[in-house]
Coordinates of C-alpha atoms and ligand atoms in Angstrom, one line a residue:
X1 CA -21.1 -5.6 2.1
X2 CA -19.0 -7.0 4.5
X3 CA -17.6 -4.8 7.2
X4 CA -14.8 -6.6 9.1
X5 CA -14.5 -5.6 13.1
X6 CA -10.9 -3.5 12.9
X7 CA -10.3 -3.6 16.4
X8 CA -10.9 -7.2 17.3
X9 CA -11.1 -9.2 13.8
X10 CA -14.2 -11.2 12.9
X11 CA -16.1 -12.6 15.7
X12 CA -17.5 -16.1 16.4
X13 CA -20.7 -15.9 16.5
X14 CA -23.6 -19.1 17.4
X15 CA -26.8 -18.2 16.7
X16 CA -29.4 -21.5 17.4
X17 CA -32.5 -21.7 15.5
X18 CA -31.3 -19.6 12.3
X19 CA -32.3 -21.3 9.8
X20 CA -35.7 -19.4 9.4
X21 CA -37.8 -16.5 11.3
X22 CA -36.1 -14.3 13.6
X23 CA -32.6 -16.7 13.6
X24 CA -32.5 -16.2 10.0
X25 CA -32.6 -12.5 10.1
X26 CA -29.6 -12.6 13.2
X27 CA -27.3 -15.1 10.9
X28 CA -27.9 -12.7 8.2
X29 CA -27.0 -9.3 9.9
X30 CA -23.7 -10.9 11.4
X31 CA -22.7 -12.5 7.9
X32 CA -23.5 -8.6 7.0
X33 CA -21.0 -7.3 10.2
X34 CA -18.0 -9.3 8.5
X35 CA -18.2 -12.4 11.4
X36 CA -18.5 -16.1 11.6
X37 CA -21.3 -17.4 11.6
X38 CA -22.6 -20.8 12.7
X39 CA -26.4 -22.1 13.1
X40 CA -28.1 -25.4 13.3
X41 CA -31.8 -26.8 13.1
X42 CA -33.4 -29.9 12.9
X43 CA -34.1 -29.2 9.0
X44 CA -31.7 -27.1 6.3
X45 CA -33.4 -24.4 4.4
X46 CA -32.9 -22.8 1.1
X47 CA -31.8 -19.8 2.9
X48 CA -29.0 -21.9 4.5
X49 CA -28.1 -23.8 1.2
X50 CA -27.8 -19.9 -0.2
X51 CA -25.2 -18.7 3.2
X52 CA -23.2 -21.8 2.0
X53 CA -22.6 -20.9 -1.4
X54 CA -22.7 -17.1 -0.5
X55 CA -20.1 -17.5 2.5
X56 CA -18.3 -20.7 2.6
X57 CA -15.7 -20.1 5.1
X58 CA -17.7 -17.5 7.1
X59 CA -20.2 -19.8 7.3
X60 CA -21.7 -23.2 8.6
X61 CA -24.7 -25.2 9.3
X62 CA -24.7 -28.4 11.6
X63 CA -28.3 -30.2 12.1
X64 CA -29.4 -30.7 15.4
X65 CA -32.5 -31.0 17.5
X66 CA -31.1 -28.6 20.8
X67 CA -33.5 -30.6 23.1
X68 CA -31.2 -33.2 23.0
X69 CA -28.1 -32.4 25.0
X70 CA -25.5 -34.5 22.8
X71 CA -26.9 -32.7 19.8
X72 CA -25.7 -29.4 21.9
X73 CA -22.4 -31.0 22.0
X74 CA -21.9 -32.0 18.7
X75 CA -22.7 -28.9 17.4
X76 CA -20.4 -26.8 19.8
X77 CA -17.8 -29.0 18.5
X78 CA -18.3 -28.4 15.2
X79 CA -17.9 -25.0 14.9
X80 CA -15.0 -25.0 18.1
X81 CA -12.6 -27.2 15.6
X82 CA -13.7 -25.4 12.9
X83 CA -13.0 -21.0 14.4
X84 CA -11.1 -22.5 17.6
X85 CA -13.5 -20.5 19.8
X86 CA -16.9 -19.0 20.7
X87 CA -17.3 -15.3 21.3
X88 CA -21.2 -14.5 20.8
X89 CA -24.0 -17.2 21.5
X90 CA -27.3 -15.9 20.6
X91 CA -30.0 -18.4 22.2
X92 CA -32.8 -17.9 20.0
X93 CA -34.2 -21.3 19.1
X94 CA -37.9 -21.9 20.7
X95 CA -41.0 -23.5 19.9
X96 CA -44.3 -22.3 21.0
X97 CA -47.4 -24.8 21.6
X98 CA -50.9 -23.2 21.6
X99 CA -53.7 -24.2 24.0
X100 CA -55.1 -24.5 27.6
X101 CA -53.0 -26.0 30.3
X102 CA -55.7 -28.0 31.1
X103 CA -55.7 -29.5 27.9
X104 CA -52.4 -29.8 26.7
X105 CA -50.4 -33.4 26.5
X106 CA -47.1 -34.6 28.3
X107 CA -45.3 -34.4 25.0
X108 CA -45.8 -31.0 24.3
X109 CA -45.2 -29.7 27.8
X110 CA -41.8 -31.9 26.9
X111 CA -41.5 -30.2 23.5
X112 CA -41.4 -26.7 25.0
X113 CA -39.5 -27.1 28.5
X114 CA -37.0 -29.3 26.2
X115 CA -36.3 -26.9 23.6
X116 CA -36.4 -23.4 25.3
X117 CA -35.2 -24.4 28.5
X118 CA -33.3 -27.4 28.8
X119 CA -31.9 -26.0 25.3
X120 CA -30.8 -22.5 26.9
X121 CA -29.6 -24.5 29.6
X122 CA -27.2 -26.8 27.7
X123 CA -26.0 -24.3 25.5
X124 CA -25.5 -21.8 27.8
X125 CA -23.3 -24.3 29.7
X126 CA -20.8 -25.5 27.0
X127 CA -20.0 -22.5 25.7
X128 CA -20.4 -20.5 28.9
X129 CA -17.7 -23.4 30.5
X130 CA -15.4 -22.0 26.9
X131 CA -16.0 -18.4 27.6
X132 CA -14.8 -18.4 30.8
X133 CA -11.6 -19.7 30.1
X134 CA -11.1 -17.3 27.6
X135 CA -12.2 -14.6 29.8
X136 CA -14.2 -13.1 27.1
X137 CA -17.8 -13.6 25.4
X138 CA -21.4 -12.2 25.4
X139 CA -24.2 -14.4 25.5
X140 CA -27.9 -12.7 24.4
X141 CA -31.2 -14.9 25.0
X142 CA -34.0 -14.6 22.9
X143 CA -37.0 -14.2 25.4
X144 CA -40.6 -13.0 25.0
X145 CA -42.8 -10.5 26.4
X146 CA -45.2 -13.0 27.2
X147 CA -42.8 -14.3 29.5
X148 CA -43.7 -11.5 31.8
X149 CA -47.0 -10.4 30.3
X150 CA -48.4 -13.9 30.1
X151 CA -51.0 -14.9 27.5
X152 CA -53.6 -17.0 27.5
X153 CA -53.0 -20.2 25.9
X154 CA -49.2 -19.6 26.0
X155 CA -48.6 -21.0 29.4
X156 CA -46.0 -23.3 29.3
X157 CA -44.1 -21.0 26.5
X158 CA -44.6 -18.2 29.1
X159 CA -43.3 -20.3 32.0
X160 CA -40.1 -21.3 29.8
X161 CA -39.3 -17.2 28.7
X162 CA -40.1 -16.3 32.1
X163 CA -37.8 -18.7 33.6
X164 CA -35.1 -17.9 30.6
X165 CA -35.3 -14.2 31.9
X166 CA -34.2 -15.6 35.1
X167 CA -31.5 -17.5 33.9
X168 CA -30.2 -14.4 32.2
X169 CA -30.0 -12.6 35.7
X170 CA -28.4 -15.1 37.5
X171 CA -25.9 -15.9 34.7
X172 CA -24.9 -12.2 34.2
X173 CA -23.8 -12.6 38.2
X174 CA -22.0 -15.7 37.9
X175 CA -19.8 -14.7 34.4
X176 CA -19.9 -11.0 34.8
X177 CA -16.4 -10.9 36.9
X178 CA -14.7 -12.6 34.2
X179 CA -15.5 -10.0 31.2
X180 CA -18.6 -12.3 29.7
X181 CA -22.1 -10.2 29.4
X182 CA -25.2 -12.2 29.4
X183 CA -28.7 -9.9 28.4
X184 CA -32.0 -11.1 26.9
X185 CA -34.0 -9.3 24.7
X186 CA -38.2 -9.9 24.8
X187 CA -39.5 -9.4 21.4
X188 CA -43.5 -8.6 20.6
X189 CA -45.1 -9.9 18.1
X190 CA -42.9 -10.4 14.8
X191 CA -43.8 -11.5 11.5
X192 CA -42.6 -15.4 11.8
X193 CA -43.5 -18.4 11.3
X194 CA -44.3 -18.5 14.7
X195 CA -46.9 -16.0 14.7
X196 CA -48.9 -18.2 12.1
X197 CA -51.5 -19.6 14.9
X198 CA -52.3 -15.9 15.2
X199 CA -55.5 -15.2 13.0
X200 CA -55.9 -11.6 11.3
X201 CA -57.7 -10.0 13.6
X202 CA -55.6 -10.9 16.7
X203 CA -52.7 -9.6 14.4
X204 CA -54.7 -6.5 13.6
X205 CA -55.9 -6.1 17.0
X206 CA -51.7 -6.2 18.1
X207 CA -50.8 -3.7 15.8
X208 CA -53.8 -1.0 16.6
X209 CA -52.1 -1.6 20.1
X210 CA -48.8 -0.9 19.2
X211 CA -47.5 2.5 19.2
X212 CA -45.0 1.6 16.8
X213 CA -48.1 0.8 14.5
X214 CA -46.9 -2.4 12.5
X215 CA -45.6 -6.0 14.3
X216 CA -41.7 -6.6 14.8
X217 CA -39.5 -7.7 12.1
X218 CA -36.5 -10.0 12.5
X219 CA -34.3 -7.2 11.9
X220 CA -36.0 -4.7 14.8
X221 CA -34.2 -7.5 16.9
X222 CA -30.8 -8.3 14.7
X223 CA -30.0 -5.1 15.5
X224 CA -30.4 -5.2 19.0
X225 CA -28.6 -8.3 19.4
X226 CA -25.2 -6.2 17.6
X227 CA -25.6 -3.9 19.7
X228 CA -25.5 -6.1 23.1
X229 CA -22.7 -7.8 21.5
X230 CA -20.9 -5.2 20.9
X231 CA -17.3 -5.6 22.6
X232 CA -17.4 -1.8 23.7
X233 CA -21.0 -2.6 25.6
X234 CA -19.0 -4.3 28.3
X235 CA -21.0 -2.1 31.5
X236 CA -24.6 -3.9 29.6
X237 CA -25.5 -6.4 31.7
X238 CA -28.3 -8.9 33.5
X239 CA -30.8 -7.1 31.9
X240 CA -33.9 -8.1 29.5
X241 CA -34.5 -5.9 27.0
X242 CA -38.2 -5.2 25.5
X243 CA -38.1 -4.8 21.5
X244 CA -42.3 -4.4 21.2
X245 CA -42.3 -1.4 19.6
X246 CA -44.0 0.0 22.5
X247 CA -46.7 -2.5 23.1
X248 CA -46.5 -3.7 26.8
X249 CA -44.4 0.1 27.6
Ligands
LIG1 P1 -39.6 -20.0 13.9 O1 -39.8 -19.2 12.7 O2 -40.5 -21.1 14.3 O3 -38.1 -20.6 13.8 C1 -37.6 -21.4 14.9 C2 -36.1 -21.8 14.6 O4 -35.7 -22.7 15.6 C3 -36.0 -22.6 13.2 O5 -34.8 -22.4 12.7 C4 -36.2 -24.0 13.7 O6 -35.7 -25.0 12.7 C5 -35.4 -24.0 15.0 N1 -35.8 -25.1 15.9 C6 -37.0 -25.5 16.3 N2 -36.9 -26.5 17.1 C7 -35.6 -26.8 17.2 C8 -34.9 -27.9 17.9 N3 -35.5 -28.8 18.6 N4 -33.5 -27.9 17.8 C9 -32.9 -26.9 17.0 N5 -33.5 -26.0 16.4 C10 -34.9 -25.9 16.4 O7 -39.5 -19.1 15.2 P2 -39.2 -17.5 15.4 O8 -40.5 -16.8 15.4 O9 -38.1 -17.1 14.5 O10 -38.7 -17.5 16.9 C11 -37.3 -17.4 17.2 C12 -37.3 -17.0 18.7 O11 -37.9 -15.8 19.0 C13 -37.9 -18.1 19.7 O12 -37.1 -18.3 20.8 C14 -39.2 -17.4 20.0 O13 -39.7 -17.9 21.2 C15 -38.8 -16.0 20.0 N6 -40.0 -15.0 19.9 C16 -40.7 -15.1 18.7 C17 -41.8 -14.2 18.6 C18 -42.7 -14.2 17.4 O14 -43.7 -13.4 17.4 N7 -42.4 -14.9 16.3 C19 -42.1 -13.3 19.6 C20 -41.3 -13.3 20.8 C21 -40.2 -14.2 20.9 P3 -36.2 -26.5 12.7 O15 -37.7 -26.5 12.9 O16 -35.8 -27.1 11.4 O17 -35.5 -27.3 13.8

């Protein structure tokens, strides 16, 4: 079960968006690494009601909706008086809007820039601002391929990883003298929620593509996201990694 970090104790670890899909599956593998573990979301889940009972004080859940920058603050609040610090912040809450640009509405532009942008964005900031002056910290974004691959109908989703990519870069410069490492990782396709708009053949069609032979599962990814966290990865960087199982290689 639990393994506790010898060397540094447990870590505090924020991981946005776990309470289903791919967050679930990063909540679940640092409960697994012996750390603390705090998520939010708009909505609880039974899989959050079970980390409650399962892991009380290693645990919790605040609701909030991450488009909204005072939900960011409450939240970072919450678990800061709670563990007294932040030392992982895995930014892997996104929503993804399907459809032409030419035919999508103002409010779902809104609903995608807000979340995986603006989101990142706030985020990154408060606990980036708590990192620093701890001089210690590691920050991984949850990108996509598409945001360099593009896909049709995923414009503005593509727009928002692409620009999260960026972010990542530019962030990696500005905390990287102080001992904070800031990396994205750009998943394929993976078995989520998410994926649901995705009919069978487009899914079968990704997977006779993918060298790997079978789409991504949230723990292809958990385990990429230990490993950039990891406080001996300290020389890893500004870079975005691609998890596809060899799709877009
Ligand atoms: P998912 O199953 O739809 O889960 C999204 C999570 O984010 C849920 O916990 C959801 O909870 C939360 N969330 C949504 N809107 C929110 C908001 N406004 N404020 C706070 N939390 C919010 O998605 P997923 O497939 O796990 O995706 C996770 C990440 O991986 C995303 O960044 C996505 O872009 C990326 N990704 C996914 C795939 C894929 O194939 N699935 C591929 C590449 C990259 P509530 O709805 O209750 O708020």
């Amino acid at each position: 079960m639990s393994e506790q970090h010898t060397e540094t104790g447990p870590r505090v670890v924020i991981v946005t968006g776990g309470s289903r899909g791919l967050g679930a599956g990063i909540v679940r593998s640092y409960l697994d690494s012996g750390d603390l573990v705090a998520t939010c979301a708009r909505s609880r889940t039974a899989e959050v009601d079970g980390w409650e009972s399962e892991a009380p004080d290693r645990f919790l859940f605040v609701p909030a909706d991450l488009s909204k920058v005072e939900d960011c603050e409450v939240f970072v609040k919450a678990v800061v008086e709670r563990w007294g610090r932040v030392d992982v912040l895995i930014n892997n809450a996104g929503v993804a809007r399907d459809g032409i640009l030419g035919l999508f509405s103002d409010e779902d532009i809104d609903t995608v820039v807000d979340l995986n942008l603006k989101g990142t964005i706030y985020m990154t900031r408060l606990v980036g601002r708590r990192m620093l002056a701890r001089r210690s910290g590691s920050i991984v974004n949850i990108s996509s391929i598409v945001g360099r691959s593009g896909y049709r109908g995923l414009a503005v989703y593509s727009a928002t990883k692409a620009a999260m990519d960026g972010m990542t870069r530019a962030m990696a410069r500005e905390l990287g003298t102080r001992g904070i490492t800031v990396n994205a990782i750009a998943p394929g396709y993976l078995r989520t929620e998410m994926s649901h708009g995705l009919d069978e053949d487009q899914l079968q069609q990704i997977v006779r593509r993918t060298p790997a032979g079978r789409l991504g599962e949230p723990d292809d990814i958990a385990r990429v996201c230990q490993f950039l966290t990891d406080p001996a990865g300290s020389y890893l960087t500004g870079q975005v990694l691609v998890v596809d199982g060899g799709l877009t290689g």
